[in-house]
Short mmCIF file of C-alpha atoms in Angstrom, two decimals:
data_model
loop_
_atom_site.label_atom_id
_atom_site.label_comp_id
_atom_site.label_asym_id
_atom_site.label_seq_id
_atom_site.Cartn_x
_atom_site.Cartn_y
_atom_site.Cartn_z
CA MET A 1 -85.65 133.07 16.87
CA LYS A 2 -84.73 132.10 13.37
CA LEU A 3 -82.88 135.34 12.92
CA ILE A 4 -80.87 134.90 16.08
CA GLN A 5 -79.94 131.39 15.09
CA ARG A 6 -78.83 132.61 11.69
CA LYS A 7 -76.65 135.14 13.36
CA GLN A 8 -75.18 132.64 15.80
CA ARG A 9 -74.46 130.41 12.91
CA THR A 10 -72.57 133.02 10.96
CA VAL A 11 -70.58 134.04 14.00
CA GLY A 12 -69.80 130.43 14.77
CA TRP A 13 -68.61 129.79 11.26
CA ARG A 14 -66.62 132.94 11.16
CA ALA A 15 -64.89 132.08 14.42
CA THR A 16 -64.15 128.54 13.27
CA THR A 17 -62.89 129.71 9.91
CA LEU A 18 -60.70 132.36 11.53
CA LEU A 19 -59.29 129.93 14.07
CA GLY A 20 -58.73 127.35 11.35
CA ALA A 21 -57.05 129.87 9.06
CA ALA A 22 -54.87 131.12 11.90
CA VAL A 23 -53.67 127.65 12.85
CA ILE A 24 -53.12 126.58 9.23
CA GLY A 25 -51.25 129.83 8.63
CA LEU A 26 -49.12 129.27 11.70
CA SER A 27 -48.27 125.74 10.73
CA LEU A 28 -47.42 126.74 7.17
CA ALA A 29 -45.21 129.54 8.46
CA LEU A 30 -43.48 127.09 10.75
CA ALA A 31 -43.16 124.64 7.92
CA GLN A 32 -41.19 127.20 5.94
CA ALA A 33 -39.24 128.50 8.91
CA GLN A 34 -35.48 128.13 9.07
CA PRO A 35 -33.86 127.04 12.30
CA PRO A 36 -32.70 130.16 14.16
CA ALA A 37 -29.15 131.12 13.21
CA LYS A 38 -26.54 130.42 15.85
CA SER A 39 -25.52 133.80 17.25
CA GLY A 40 -21.78 133.19 17.20
CA GLY A 41 -19.64 135.94 18.68
CA SER A 42 -22.53 137.88 20.12
CA LYS A 43 -21.67 140.40 22.79
CA LYS A 44 -23.92 138.95 25.46
CA PRO A 45 -22.07 136.56 27.76
CA GLU A 46 -23.49 133.07 28.15
CA PRO A 47 -25.98 132.85 31.02
CA LYS A 48 -24.41 131.66 34.24
CA LYS A 49 -26.91 128.87 34.88
CA VAL A 50 -25.54 125.65 33.52
CA ARG A 51 -28.17 124.06 31.36
CA HIS A 52 -27.93 120.87 29.45
CA ASP A 53 -30.11 119.60 26.66
CA LEU A 54 -32.45 116.96 27.94
CA THR A 55 -31.26 113.45 27.12
CA GLY A 56 -33.41 110.86 25.41
CA GLU A 57 -33.86 109.11 28.72
CA GLU A 58 -35.04 112.28 30.47
CA LEU A 59 -37.44 113.08 27.64
CA TYR A 60 -38.74 109.52 27.86
CA GLN A 61 -39.33 109.96 31.60
CA ILE A 62 -41.08 113.27 31.04
CA ASN A 63 -43.36 112.19 28.20
CA CYS A 64 -43.86 108.47 28.12
CA ASN A 65 -45.91 107.82 31.19
CA ARG A 66 -48.26 110.71 31.31
CA CYS A 67 -50.95 109.03 29.19
CA HIS A 68 -50.24 105.46 30.23
CA SER A 69 -47.97 103.41 32.43
CA GLU A 70 -44.39 103.15 31.30
CA ARG A 71 -43.50 100.81 28.43
CA TYR A 72 -39.97 99.49 28.59
CA PRO A 73 -37.32 99.58 25.85
CA THR A 74 -36.90 95.80 25.94
CA GLU A 75 -40.56 95.19 25.09
CA PHE A 76 -40.06 95.83 21.38
CA THR A 77 -37.38 95.52 18.71
CA ALA A 78 -35.58 98.54 17.29
CA ALA A 79 -37.73 98.40 14.14
CA GLN A 80 -40.96 98.13 16.13
CA TRP A 81 -39.92 101.08 18.27
CA GLN A 82 -39.43 103.16 15.17
CA THR A 83 -43.01 102.38 14.19
CA ILE A 84 -44.47 102.89 17.65
CA MET A 85 -42.58 106.14 18.16
CA LEU A 86 -44.06 107.45 14.93
CA GLU A 87 -47.50 106.63 16.32
CA MET A 88 -46.75 108.16 19.73
CA ARG A 89 -45.18 111.23 18.20
CA VAL A 90 -48.45 111.89 16.40
CA ARG A 91 -50.60 111.04 19.43
CA ALA A 92 -48.63 113.25 21.78
CA ASN A 93 -47.77 116.00 19.26
CA LEU A 94 -44.12 115.56 20.20
CA PRO A 95 -41.63 117.94 18.62
CA ALA A 96 -39.34 116.23 16.08
CA GLU A 97 -36.09 116.55 18.01
CA GLN A 98 -37.59 115.13 21.18
CA SER A 99 -39.10 112.10 19.50
CA ARG A 100 -35.81 111.44 17.70
CA LYS A 101 -33.90 111.44 21.00
CA ILE A 102 -36.47 109.23 22.70
CA LEU A 103 -36.33 106.77 19.81
CA GLU A 104 -32.54 106.61 20.07
CA TYR A 105 -32.82 105.92 23.78
CA LEU A 106 -35.40 103.16 23.25
CA GLN A 107 -33.44 101.55 20.43
CA GLN A 108 -30.24 101.44 22.47
CA ASP A 109 -31.83 99.03 24.92
CA SER A 110 -34.42 97.46 22.64
CA GLY A 111 -35.18 93.77 22.64
CA ASN A 112 -34.32 91.43 19.77
CA MET B 1 59.62 87.45 -1.34
CA GLY B 2 60.74 90.14 -3.71
CA VAL B 3 64.18 88.75 -3.28
CA ALA B 4 63.01 85.47 -4.74
CA LEU B 5 61.90 87.13 -7.97
CA PRO B 6 64.44 86.87 -10.77
CA PRO B 7 65.83 90.27 -11.60
CA ARG B 8 64.75 89.73 -15.19
CA ALA B 9 61.15 89.90 -14.24
CA THR B 10 61.60 93.36 -12.73
CA ALA B 11 63.30 94.48 -15.71
CA ALA B 12 60.60 93.11 -18.01
CA VAL B 13 57.76 95.40 -16.58
CA THR B 14 57.63 98.61 -18.44
CA ASP B 15 56.35 101.82 -17.00
CA GLU B 16 53.48 101.64 -19.48
CA ASP B 17 52.42 98.23 -18.25
CA PHE B 18 52.70 99.33 -14.66
CA ASN B 19 50.56 102.38 -15.23
CA ALA B 20 47.93 100.37 -17.10
CA LEU B 21 47.81 97.88 -14.27
CA LYS B 22 47.61 100.67 -11.71
CA ASN B 23 44.72 102.23 -13.60
CA GLN B 24 42.92 98.93 -13.68
CA VAL B 25 43.43 98.44 -9.95
CA GLN B 26 42.13 101.95 -9.29
CA GLN B 27 39.08 101.33 -11.48
CA LEU B 28 38.39 98.08 -9.69
CA ASN B 29 38.76 99.88 -6.39
CA SER B 30 36.19 102.52 -7.25
CA THR B 31 33.86 99.87 -8.65
CA VAL B 32 34.09 97.98 -5.36
CA GLN B 33 33.45 101.19 -3.44
CA GLY B 34 30.43 101.89 -5.63
CA LEU B 35 29.16 98.40 -5.02
CA GLN B 36 29.72 98.79 -1.32
CA GLN B 37 27.69 102.00 -1.31
CA GLU B 38 24.93 100.38 -3.30
CA HIS B 39 24.95 97.48 -0.89
CA GLN B 40 24.61 99.82 2.04
CA GLN B 41 21.75 101.64 0.34
CA ASP B 42 20.08 98.33 -0.43
CA GLN B 43 20.42 97.31 3.17
CA GLN B 44 18.83 100.55 4.28
CA THR B 45 16.01 100.13 1.80
CA ILE B 46 15.46 96.58 2.99
CA GLN B 47 15.35 97.76 6.58
CA GLN B 48 12.89 100.50 5.69
CA LEU B 49 10.74 97.99 3.85
CA ARG B 50 10.89 95.67 6.83
CA ASP B 51 9.81 98.49 9.13
CA GLN B 52 6.99 99.42 6.79
CA LEU B 53 5.88 95.83 6.56
CA GLY B 54 5.80 95.64 10.34
CA GLN B 55 3.73 98.78 10.55
CA THR B 56 1.35 97.55 7.87
CA GLN B 57 0.93 94.29 9.72
CA THR B 58 0.12 96.07 12.98
CA LEU B 59 -2.33 98.32 11.15
CA ALA B 60 -3.98 95.37 9.49
CA THR B 61 -4.29 93.52 12.78
CA ASN B 62 -5.75 96.60 14.43
CA ALA B 63 -8.16 97.08 11.58
CA VAL B 64 -9.34 93.50 11.79
CA GLN B 65 -9.78 93.79 15.54
CA LYS B 66 -11.69 97.04 15.18
CA ALA B 67 -13.86 95.64 12.42
CA GLU B 68 -14.68 92.63 14.56
CA ALA B 69 -15.48 94.82 17.55
CA ALA B 70 -17.66 97.09 15.40
CA GLN B 71 -19.44 94.11 13.93
CA ALA B 72 -20.13 92.79 17.40
CA GLN B 73 -21.65 96.12 18.42
CA ALA B 74 -23.55 97.11 15.32
CA THR B 75 -27.17 96.18 14.68
CA PRO B 76 -27.38 93.84 11.72
CA GLY B 77 -27.38 96.13 8.72
CA PRO B 78 -29.57 99.15 8.10
CA SER B 79 -33.10 98.80 9.40
CA ALA B 80 -35.80 97.96 6.91
CA ARG B 81 -37.93 100.78 5.57
CA HIS B 82 -41.16 98.89 6.07
CA ASN B 83 -42.40 97.58 9.34
CA PHE B 84 -45.61 96.01 10.47
CA THR B 85 -46.41 95.93 14.15
CA MET B 86 -49.51 94.85 15.96
CA ALA B 87 -50.47 96.26 19.33
CA GLY B 88 -53.72 96.70 21.19
CA ASP B 89 -55.61 95.47 24.19
CA ALA B 90 -58.13 92.97 25.43
CA GLU B 91 -60.72 93.21 28.19
CA VAL B 92 -63.24 91.15 30.02
CA GLN B 93 -65.81 93.17 31.90
CA PHE B 94 -68.27 92.27 34.59
CA SER B 95 -71.03 94.65 35.56
CA LYS B 96 -74.04 94.77 37.77
CA ALA B 97 -76.34 97.76 37.73
CA ALA B 98 -79.07 98.31 40.32
CA GLY B 99 -82.23 96.43 39.39
CA GLN B 100 -80.47 94.34 36.78
CA HIS B 101 -78.78 90.98 36.83
CA GLY B 102 -75.05 91.03 37.04
CA GLY B 103 -72.86 89.20 34.61
CA PHE B 104 -70.05 89.37 32.19
CA ALA B 105 -71.03 92.34 30.15
CA LEU B 106 -68.29 92.51 27.62
CA ALA B 107 -65.42 90.61 26.16
CA ASP B 108 -63.37 92.79 23.98
CA PHE B 109 -60.38 92.36 21.75
CA ALA B 110 -59.07 95.59 20.26
CA PRO B 111 -56.05 95.15 18.04
CA ILE B 112 -54.22 98.11 16.56
CA PHE B 113 -52.42 97.56 13.29
CA LEU B 114 -49.46 99.79 12.63
CA TYR B 115 -47.85 99.82 9.23
CA ARG B 116 -44.84 102.06 8.72
CA ALA B 117 -44.01 102.65 5.07
CA ASN B 118 -40.88 104.69 5.72
CA ASP B 119 -39.50 107.13 8.30
CA ASN B 120 -42.41 109.52 7.85
CA ILE B 121 -45.47 107.53 6.89
CA LEU B 122 -47.58 105.47 9.23
CA PHE B 123 -50.93 103.82 8.76
CA GLU B 124 -52.73 102.99 11.98
CA ALA B 125 -56.03 101.25 12.35
CA GLY B 126 -57.78 100.23 15.53
CA PHE B 127 -60.48 97.61 15.57
CA ASP B 128 -62.89 96.50 18.20
CA THR B 129 -64.18 92.98 18.31
CA SER B 130 -66.54 92.54 21.18
CA LEU B 131 -69.03 90.16 22.51
CA ASP B 132 -71.72 92.01 24.43
CA SER B 133 -74.14 90.80 27.07
CA GLY B 134 -76.76 90.14 24.42
CA GLY B 135 -74.49 87.51 22.92
CA ASN B 136 -73.86 89.65 19.88
CA THR B 137 -70.43 89.88 18.39
CA THR B 138 -69.66 93.24 16.91
CA PHE B 139 -66.69 94.16 14.83
CA SER B 140 -65.98 97.79 14.21
CA MET B 141 -63.17 100.09 13.27
CA SER B 142 -62.57 102.65 15.98
CA PHE B 143 -60.10 104.59 13.86
CA GLY B 144 -58.14 104.15 10.67
CA GLN B 145 -55.81 106.95 9.81
CA LEU B 146 -52.80 107.77 7.70
CA ASP B 147 -50.12 109.90 9.38
CA TYR B 148 -47.56 111.72 7.28
CA VAL B 149 -44.82 113.60 9.09
CA TRP B 150 -44.52 116.51 6.70
CA ASN B 151 -41.75 118.27 8.57
CA ASP B 152 -40.53 118.94 12.13
CA TYR B 153 -43.63 120.93 13.01
CA VAL B 154 -46.47 119.56 10.93
CA THR B 155 -47.94 116.08 10.63
CA VAL B 156 -50.77 115.52 8.19
CA VAL B 157 -53.42 113.03 9.28
CA ALA B 158 -56.27 111.76 7.13
CA GLY B 159 -58.94 109.10 7.43
CA ASP B 160 -61.27 108.11 10.21
CA MET B 161 -59.38 110.01 12.86
CA LEU B 162 -59.51 110.12 16.63
CA LEU B 163 -60.62 113.65 17.40
CA PRO B 164 -58.78 115.91 19.81
CA LEU B 165 -61.98 117.22 21.37
CA GLY B 166 -60.79 117.10 24.92
CA THR B 167 -58.22 114.38 25.51
CA TYR B 168 -60.17 111.37 26.70
CA ASN B 169 -61.02 109.79 23.36
CA ILE B 170 -57.58 110.15 21.89
CA ARG B 171 -55.98 108.76 25.05
CA SER B 172 -57.96 105.70 25.84
CA ALA B 173 -57.50 101.96 25.75
CA GLY B 174 -58.33 99.28 28.31
CA TRP B 175 -54.88 99.47 29.87
CA LEU B 176 -54.79 103.28 29.88
CA THR B 177 -58.00 104.37 31.50
CA LYS B 178 -58.11 103.66 35.19
CA ILE B 179 -61.89 103.30 35.27
CA PRO B 180 -63.48 100.86 32.80
CA ASP B 181 -66.25 103.13 31.58
CA ALA B 182 -65.78 106.50 29.92
CA PRO B 183 -66.73 109.80 31.51
CA LEU B 184 -70.33 110.68 30.65
CA VAL B 185 -69.49 113.65 28.45
CA ASP B 186 -67.08 111.63 26.32
CA ASP B 187 -69.44 108.71 26.17
CA GLN B 188 -72.57 110.66 25.34
CA ILE B 189 -72.10 114.15 24.00
CA LEU B 190 -68.70 114.33 22.27
CA PRO B 191 -67.76 112.49 19.06
CA GLY B 192 -64.73 110.21 19.42
CA SER B 193 -63.69 110.09 15.81
CA GLY B 194 -64.51 111.68 12.51
CA VAL B 195 -63.75 111.27 8.84
CA GLY B 196 -61.61 114.04 7.43
CA ALA B 197 -58.14 115.52 7.52
CA GLN B 198 -56.01 117.12 10.17
CA LEU B 199 -52.77 119.01 10.69
CA ARG B 200 -51.04 118.57 14.03
CA GLY B 201 -47.72 119.04 15.72
CA GLY B 202 -45.77 120.45 18.62
CA ILE B 203 -43.41 123.33 19.11
CA PRO B 204 -40.82 123.10 21.89
CA ILE B 205 -40.52 126.08 24.23
CA GLY B 206 -37.05 126.39 25.71
CA ASP B 207 -35.08 123.27 26.52
CA THR B 208 -36.88 121.85 29.52
CA GLY B 209 -39.43 119.78 27.63
CA GLN B 210 -42.11 122.45 27.69
CA MET B 211 -44.17 122.62 24.51
CA LEU B 212 -47.14 124.06 22.73
CA THR B 213 -49.19 121.58 20.75
CA TYR B 214 -51.84 122.15 18.12
CA SER B 215 -54.31 120.18 16.01
CA VAL B 216 -56.64 121.61 13.41
CA TYR B 217 -59.05 119.53 11.39
CA GLY B 218 -61.99 119.34 9.06
CA VAL B 219 -64.41 116.39 9.36
CA ASN B 220 -67.83 115.40 8.13
CA GLY B 221 -69.09 116.17 11.59
CA PRO B 222 -72.28 115.07 13.26
CA GLY B 223 -75.15 114.22 10.98
CA ALA B 224 -78.78 113.30 11.14
CA GLY B 225 -78.52 109.71 12.22
CA ASP B 226 -81.35 108.05 10.44
CA SER B 227 -82.01 109.01 6.88
CA THR B 228 -85.32 107.14 6.74
CA THR B 229 -87.07 109.05 9.48
CA GLY B 230 -85.83 112.36 8.24
CA ASP B 231 -85.79 115.17 10.71
CA ALA B 232 -88.14 113.24 12.95
CA PHE B 233 -86.89 114.73 16.13
CA GLN B 234 -86.94 118.21 14.83
CA SER B 235 -90.61 117.99 14.03
CA THR B 236 -91.45 116.67 17.47
CA ASN B 237 -92.43 119.35 19.87
CA SER B 238 -91.44 117.57 23.01
CA PRO B 239 -87.74 116.78 23.09
CA SER B 240 -88.34 114.27 25.84
CA VAL B 241 -90.40 111.98 23.63
CA GLY B 242 -87.45 110.49 21.87
CA SER B 243 -83.77 111.04 21.50
CA PRO B 244 -82.81 113.51 18.84
CA ASN B 245 -81.95 112.31 15.40
CA LEU B 246 -78.38 113.42 15.96
CA ASP B 247 -75.56 111.06 15.08
CA LEU B 248 -72.28 112.07 16.63
CA GLY B 249 -70.46 109.35 14.76
CA GLY B 250 -69.90 111.81 11.98
CA ASN B 251 -68.57 109.08 9.78
CA LEU B 252 -69.28 108.29 6.18
CA THR B 253 -72.91 109.10 5.78
CA SER B 254 -74.73 110.12 2.66
CA PRO B 255 -73.67 113.59 1.67
CA ASN B 256 -76.98 115.29 2.26
CA GLU B 257 -76.95 114.45 5.94
CA HIS B 258 -74.60 117.30 6.66
CA PRO B 259 -74.36 119.90 3.95
CA ASP B 260 -70.94 121.23 4.97
CA PRO B 261 -68.07 119.71 6.87
CA SER B 262 -67.26 120.80 10.40
CA GLY B 263 -64.02 122.45 11.47
CA GLY B 264 -62.28 122.08 14.78
CA GLY B 265 -59.02 122.02 16.66
CA ARG B 266 -57.16 121.95 19.93
CA VAL B 267 -54.32 123.98 21.37
CA GLY B 268 -52.46 122.55 24.33
CA TRP B 269 -49.70 123.68 26.65
CA PHE B 270 -47.52 121.10 28.37
CA TYR B 271 -45.26 122.22 31.18
CA PRO B 272 -43.04 119.65 32.91
CA TRP B 273 -40.80 120.98 35.65
CA LYS B 274 -39.07 117.68 36.19
CA PRO B 275 -39.73 114.08 35.16
CA HIS B 276 -43.12 112.95 36.54
CA TYR B 277 -44.08 116.47 37.53
CA ASP B 278 -46.12 118.32 34.94
CA VAL B 279 -49.21 120.29 34.04
CA GLU B 280 -51.10 120.20 30.77
CA LEU B 281 -53.90 122.54 29.74
CA GLY B 282 -55.91 122.36 26.55
CA ILE B 283 -58.74 124.10 24.81
CA SER B 284 -60.57 122.53 21.91
CA GLY B 285 -63.66 123.06 19.84
CA GLN B 286 -65.60 122.04 16.77
CA SER B 287 -68.40 123.57 14.81
CA GLY B 288 -70.37 122.77 11.68
CA GLU B 289 -73.77 122.12 10.24
CA TRP B 290 -75.74 119.02 11.06
CA GLY B 291 -79.08 117.70 9.83
CA TYR B 292 -80.53 117.54 6.36
CA VAL B 293 -81.53 121.06 5.76
CA GLY B 294 -78.29 122.56 6.82
CA ASN B 295 -79.67 125.46 8.76
CA HIS B 296 -78.45 124.37 12.18
CA LEU B 297 -75.06 124.16 13.74
CA TRP B 298 -73.62 121.58 16.08
CA SER B 299 -70.78 123.11 18.12
CA ALA B 300 -68.60 122.03 21.00
CA ALA B 301 -66.10 123.74 23.30
CA VAL B 302 -63.96 121.71 25.69
CA LEU B 303 -61.38 122.61 28.31
CA ASP B 304 -59.05 119.89 29.55
CA ALA B 305 -56.40 119.76 32.23
CA ALA B 306 -54.04 117.16 33.66
CA VAL B 307 -51.49 117.25 36.48
CA HIS B 308 -48.84 114.77 37.59
CA ILE B 309 -47.13 115.20 40.91
CA SER B 310 -44.59 112.42 41.45
CA PRO B 311 -44.89 109.07 39.65
CA TYR B 312 -47.81 108.26 41.96
CA PHE B 313 -50.35 111.05 41.78
CA GLU B 314 -52.40 112.08 38.79
CA ALA B 315 -55.43 114.36 38.43
CA LYS B 316 -57.26 115.24 35.24
CA GLY B 317 -60.56 116.46 33.96
CA GLU B 318 -62.62 117.98 31.18
CA TYR B 319 -65.32 120.60 30.99
CA ALA B 320 -67.46 120.29 27.86
CA ASN B 321 -70.23 122.36 26.37
CA THR B 322 -72.08 121.47 23.18
CA TRP B 323 -74.92 123.19 21.37
CA TYR B 324 -77.10 122.21 18.49
CA GLY B 325 -79.99 123.94 16.87
CA THR B 326 -83.34 122.32 16.13
CA ASP B 327 -86.46 123.69 14.45
CA ALA B 328 -88.81 122.52 17.14
CA SER B 329 -86.91 123.08 20.35
CA GLY B 330 -84.46 125.82 19.62
CA THR B 331 -80.90 125.36 20.73
CA ILE B 332 -80.25 122.28 22.84
CA HIS B 333 -77.29 122.59 25.18
CA PRO B 334 -75.83 119.29 26.46
CA HIS B 335 -72.95 119.96 28.82
CA GLY B 336 -71.02 118.49 31.68
CA TRP B 337 -67.66 117.93 33.29
CA TRP B 338 -65.60 115.41 35.17
CA VAL B 339 -62.52 115.22 37.35
CA GLN B 340 -60.53 112.14 38.20
CA ALA B 341 -57.72 111.68 40.70
CA SER B 342 -55.63 108.63 41.33
CA TYR B 343 -52.84 107.61 43.65
CA LYS B 344 -50.48 104.65 43.45
CA LEU B 345 -49.97 103.24 46.92
CA ALA B 346 -46.37 102.38 46.07
CA GLY B 347 -45.78 106.05 46.86
CA LEU B 348 -46.31 105.30 50.54
CA ASN B 349 -43.18 103.12 50.58
CA LEU B 350 -44.90 100.50 52.70
CA GLU B 351 -43.02 97.67 51.01
CA LEU B 352 -46.10 95.49 51.27
CA PRO B 353 -46.53 93.11 48.35
CA VAL B 354 -50.18 93.63 47.38
CA VAL B 355 -50.51 97.21 48.54
CA ASN B 356 -47.51 98.20 46.47
CA ASP B 357 -49.34 97.18 43.30
CA LEU B 358 -52.57 99.02 44.05
CA GLU B 359 -53.79 102.34 42.78
CA LEU B 360 -56.82 104.12 44.21
CA VAL B 361 -58.96 106.11 41.84
CA GLY B 362 -61.95 108.41 42.24
CA ARG B 363 -64.01 110.34 39.71
CA TYR B 364 -66.84 112.80 39.77
CA ASP B 365 -68.99 113.16 36.65
CA ARG B 366 -71.79 115.51 35.80
CA LEU B 367 -73.94 115.56 32.71
CA ASN B 368 -76.92 117.57 31.63
CA ASP B 369 -78.01 116.05 28.35
CA GLY B 370 -79.98 119.15 27.36
CA LEU B 371 -83.09 117.03 27.00
CA GLY B 372 -84.20 117.08 30.60
CA THR B 373 -81.95 114.47 32.18
CA LYS B 374 -79.36 115.45 34.75
CA THR B 375 -76.90 112.99 36.20
CA ASP B 376 -74.28 113.19 38.91
CA ARG B 377 -72.06 110.16 39.17
CA TYR B 378 -69.52 109.36 41.88
CA THR B 379 -67.06 106.59 41.14
CA ALA B 380 -64.59 105.04 43.54
CA GLY B 381 -62.35 102.19 42.59
CA LEU B 382 -59.01 100.54 42.50
CA VAL B 383 -56.58 99.19 40.00
CA TYR B 384 -54.43 96.20 40.80
CA TYR B 385 -51.37 95.92 38.59
CA PHE B 386 -50.31 92.36 37.87
CA THR B 387 -47.85 93.96 35.46
CA ASP B 388 -47.74 97.44 33.94
CA THR B 389 -50.23 96.42 31.27
CA LEU B 390 -52.17 93.61 32.91
CA TRP B 391 -54.69 95.14 35.29
CA PHE B 392 -57.62 94.26 37.39
CA GLU B 393 -59.98 97.19 37.89
CA SER B 394 -62.96 97.31 40.16
CA ASP B 395 -65.31 100.24 40.75
CA TYR B 396 -68.45 101.21 42.52
CA GLU B 397 -70.55 103.95 40.96
CA TYR B 398 -73.21 105.87 42.76
CA LEU B 399 -75.54 107.89 40.54
CA SER B 400 -78.10 110.54 41.16
CA SER B 401 -79.92 110.74 37.87
CA HIS B 402 -83.25 112.39 37.12
CA GLY B 403 -85.22 112.85 33.94
CA PRO B 404 -86.57 110.87 31.02
CA ASN B 405 -83.25 109.16 30.33
CA ALA B 406 -82.29 108.57 33.97
CA MET B 407 -79.56 106.05 34.64
CA PRO B 408 -79.71 103.31 37.32
CA PRO B 409 -78.83 104.55 40.85
CA ASN B 410 -75.71 102.45 41.18
CA GLU B 411 -73.46 100.05 39.36
CA VAL B 412 -70.54 97.79 40.10
CA ILE B 413 -68.00 97.21 37.35
CA ALA B 414 -64.98 94.98 37.34
CA GLN B 415 -62.61 94.47 34.48
CA ILE B 416 -59.46 92.68 33.57
CA SER B 417 -57.54 94.40 30.85
CA TYR B 418 -54.36 93.67 29.07
CA GLY B 419 -52.34 95.87 26.77
CA PHE B 420 -49.95 94.28 24.30
#
C-alpha cells in the first residue's frame, strides 16, 4: 500500500513537473518569438477567399458575452475601460491584438 | 516757334554744348527707363507678395478651422497612467430547505477594486462582505492578485489568485451565474483560489477569433486545516466519523502544513464560428502534497466545456476528479460532474414584455464525496432580467442524497443580484 502510494506520488509529481516545464518552456519561447516575417513577393497567389481581419466590434461580440451578459461601451469612461479590459484580458486569456482592438472599440463609444 | 527765336540764339549754341546737352538727355532717358523697369519689377514683387499673403491667410484660416475641429473631436489630453475603478456585485438571497425554516439566508456585498498602475500592471482584489442567516457579518477577501502583462503572450499573476481548475470559480459573480448556488464539485471538492504565482495567456489561431489559452501555476495548495488537532482524520479508521482534516483553501497557512507547493494549470481551446456561436473545451489539473508529514498527494483533474448557439442558448459543464492519500483510509476519491443549459425566451420572438426578459435554466449535479455520501441534484429555475446586470433568480432543487453527509431532499432559492 505504502509502496504503491509512493509510486503514485512520484509519477504524479513527475507528470506535474513535466507539464509545468513544458508550458513554461512554451511561454518563454513565445515570449522571445518574433512576429512572422511578411512573405512579400512569394510565388503562391493570395487565396481566393476574401478574408478580413475581425474588427474590434466583432471581437467584442465574439468574446464579451460568453462569460456574462453584455456590458455596453457607454457604461464606463475610456480610462475605466482601459482598466477593465486589462482585467478581462487576464480573465479570458485574450491575445494582445484582440484585446487592443476591443478596447479601441469600447473607448470610441465610451461614456464620460 | 523757332521763327520767334532771335537768330543770335541759334548762333550762340556751339556743337560742344549741343552734344553735352544731348548726352545729358540720353543719360536721363536711360535713367528713366531703368526706373521704369525697377518700378515694374517692384509692382510684380508687390503682386507676388500680395498673392503669398492671400495664400498664407487661407492656410492660417484652414489651420485654425482644422485645429478647432480636431479639438472638438479629441479626448481631453492623453489618458492618465493611473486609474482606480470599483466594480462588483451585491445579492440578497432567500432560501428554504426541506425540514428547515425559510428566510433570507444571505445579504452579500462583493466589491472588486481595480487599480491600474500603467498599461501593463493591474492590481485586482475582490472582497465579500456578507450577513448570513446566523446574523453574523463576515468580511473576507475572495482574491487579491497582481497582473503584469509581460508581453503579447504571457501575463504574470501573483497573489491570492482565482484558480483555473475548471472554469466555474474564475467565472463567477452574482450577476454571472444563472443559478445562485455553485455546482457541488466547485463548492465542495475544488479549491477556488490559492496563494502563489501563475503565467497565463492566449495564442490566436488564424484570424477568425479562434485561440488556444493556457495557465500554469504554483500555489501553496491544500493543507491540513487545523493545526491543533494534527492529522486527526488520518488517525481515525472510519472516514465517516468526521470530515477529513483537509483544507482546500490552500491559503497562507503555517509552512509545515504542506511541505511543498502544488503545481497546476489549464489548457483551453476556444472556437467561435461566428459571433454568439462558439465552443470552448478545457482540461486542467493540480497536484501537490498536503498534510503535515508530506507523504500524501492531493491531486485534481478537471474537464470543462461550454457551447453557445445564438445569443439565447448556452450549455456548459465540468467533470472533476480529485484524489488524496491518507494513512488510515488509503486514497480518497471525491468526484463528480455537472451540466447546465439555459435559454433566453427572447429567442422565441414572442414580443411579450415579461417573457422577453426571462431565461430558463436547468442543471444536473452529481457528487460522490469519497467519504460515503452520494448526491444527485436536479435544479430548475428562471432568471428575470430587470436590466442586463440586475436579476431576479428563482430555483427549485430536488436532491437525492445518501450517506453520512446527506443533504436535504429539496430546497427553494431565490435571489436578487446586481452587478455594477
